[in-house]
Amino acid sequence: MQTEPRTLTIRRPDDWHLHLRDGAMLRAVAGYSARQFGRAIVMPNLSPPVTTIAAAQAYRDRIVAALPAGTRFTPLMTCYLTDDTDPAEIARGAAEGVFTAAKLYPANATTNSSHGVTDVARLAPVFTAMERAGLVLCVHGEVTDPAVDVFDREAVFLDRVLAPLIADFPGLRIVLEHVTTAEAVAFVRAAGPHIAATITPQHLHLNRNALFAGGLRPHAYCLPVLKRERHRLAVRAAAVSGDPSFFLGTDSAPHLASAKESACGCAGIFSAAFALETYLAVFDEEGALDRFEGFASEHGARFYGLPLNDGTVMLVRDGGEVLAAVEMDEGPLVPFQAGERLAWRMVG
Ligand code: NCD
Ligand code: ZN
């Protein structure tokens, strides 16, 4: 019988979808991502959102100031698109190397998206500028039409919004973020090399039953919402397939426990603290340890046209326990899989 490897060393990975927040929350969470990842695509859904070059530069400075001394971590900034986004600002932000991507939130699709885009068709001049500048478009792929069932919003988005967008802007590189459905996986597989997708830990580990396991579970609530088991299996198969169109994006989205354990709880799962461990468990279970490095450290950088990171991280097969909580002055933050045992642990 073949013995299982006890350690795994991979090139330093990147997180292609991350919410770092601001202020005390930023200071509480930034170190976790910086410890595991070389770079991250930082989401711009602050309040107010990051819509200008100046705001992105100032936010980048606050992130760097919040990092523990000695960490090497590069925040890659994104511009939040609104109905009023100026194509010239996008072009200049790309040319000056401030923006790595721009983020499309359909208005009111998720946390802090009230300034999002109400009509994608009206943004044509912005997409033209992005296509010219080679700026990546990150998409929260859900329709907000209240007539569409919440579990169908991603699949409907593919037909109503994404397919026409790709047809109109064939040179635009698009990341369909946090894919959750078999339909989205099939769409990305069939699309050309300009279309890719990120995958979160929660959509690999949980199906929608987790929202109701023994009672209402606010810490399993994120957007896009968890889906049926068959969708989880499709997302898992995509992640471990080796297809370069799929790569790591935690969508780690911290909210205070008090904001989640509420009559109207916030969407978002804080997964940054043990992100690599939770992803690696999936690759291990699927017998795909040899494909982990591609997913975590190579596919995303290649899609963005960025160099691969130098250096490595090592994981060992002797788990620990996920923290029960990260304590902040305002109260605790509850991590993904809080208190659960991990099969792997990152060392160093
Ligand atoms: C994110 C957040 O809290 O900012 N929440 C989430 O459930 N994923 C927003 C987002 O990425 O949709
Ligand atoms: Zn997100």
Coordinates of C-alpha atoms and ligand atoms in Angstrom, one line a residue, residues 17 19 178 251, ligand 2:
H17 CA -11.1 37.2 -3.8
H19 CA -12.6 41.1 1.9
H178 CA -17.4 32.2 -6.1
D251 CA -14.3 35.3 -0.4
Ligands
ZN2 ZN -16.9 38.5 -1.8

